[in-house]
XYZ file of C-alpha atoms in Angstrom:
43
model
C -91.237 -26.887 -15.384
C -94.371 -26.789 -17.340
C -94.824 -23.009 -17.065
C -91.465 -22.481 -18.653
C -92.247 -25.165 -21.833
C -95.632 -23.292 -22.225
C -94.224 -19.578 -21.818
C -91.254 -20.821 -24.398
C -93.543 -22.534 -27.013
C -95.935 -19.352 -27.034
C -93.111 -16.725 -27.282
C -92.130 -19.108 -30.337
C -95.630 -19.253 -31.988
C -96.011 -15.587 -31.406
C -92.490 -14.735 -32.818
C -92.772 -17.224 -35.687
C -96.261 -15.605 -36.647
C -95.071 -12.293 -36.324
C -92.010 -13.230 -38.679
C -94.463 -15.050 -41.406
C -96.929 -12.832 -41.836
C -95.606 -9.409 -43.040
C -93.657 -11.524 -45.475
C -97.102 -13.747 -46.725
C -98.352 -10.022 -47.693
C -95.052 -9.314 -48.995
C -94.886 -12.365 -51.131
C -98.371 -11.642 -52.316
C -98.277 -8.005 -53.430
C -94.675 -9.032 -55.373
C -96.289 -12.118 -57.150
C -99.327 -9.503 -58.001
C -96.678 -6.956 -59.050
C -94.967 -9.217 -60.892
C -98.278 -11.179 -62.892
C -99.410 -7.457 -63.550
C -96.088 -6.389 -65.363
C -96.285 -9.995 -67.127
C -99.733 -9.487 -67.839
C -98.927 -5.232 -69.823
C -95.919 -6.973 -71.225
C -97.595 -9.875 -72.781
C -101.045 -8.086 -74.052
C-alpha cells in the first residue's frame, strides 16, 4: 500500500517538474525577448 502512494507521488513530482521547467526557461527567454524589443522601441 505504501509502495504504491510513494511510486505514485514520485512519478507525479517527476512529471510535474519535467512539465514546469522547460516552460520556466520558456517564460524567461519571452519576458527577455519581450523587455529587449520594449527596451529598442522605447530608446
Amino acid at each position: 500500500m505504501n509502495e504504491t502512494i510513494m511510486a505514485r507521488v514520485l512519478s507525479e513530482v517527476k512529471s510535474n517538474f519535467f512539465m514546469n521547467y522547460p516552460f520556466q526557461n520558456i517564460l524567461n527567454a519571452h519576458s527577455k525577448y519581450i523587455s529587449k524589443v520594449y527596451l529598442s522601441n522605447t530608446f
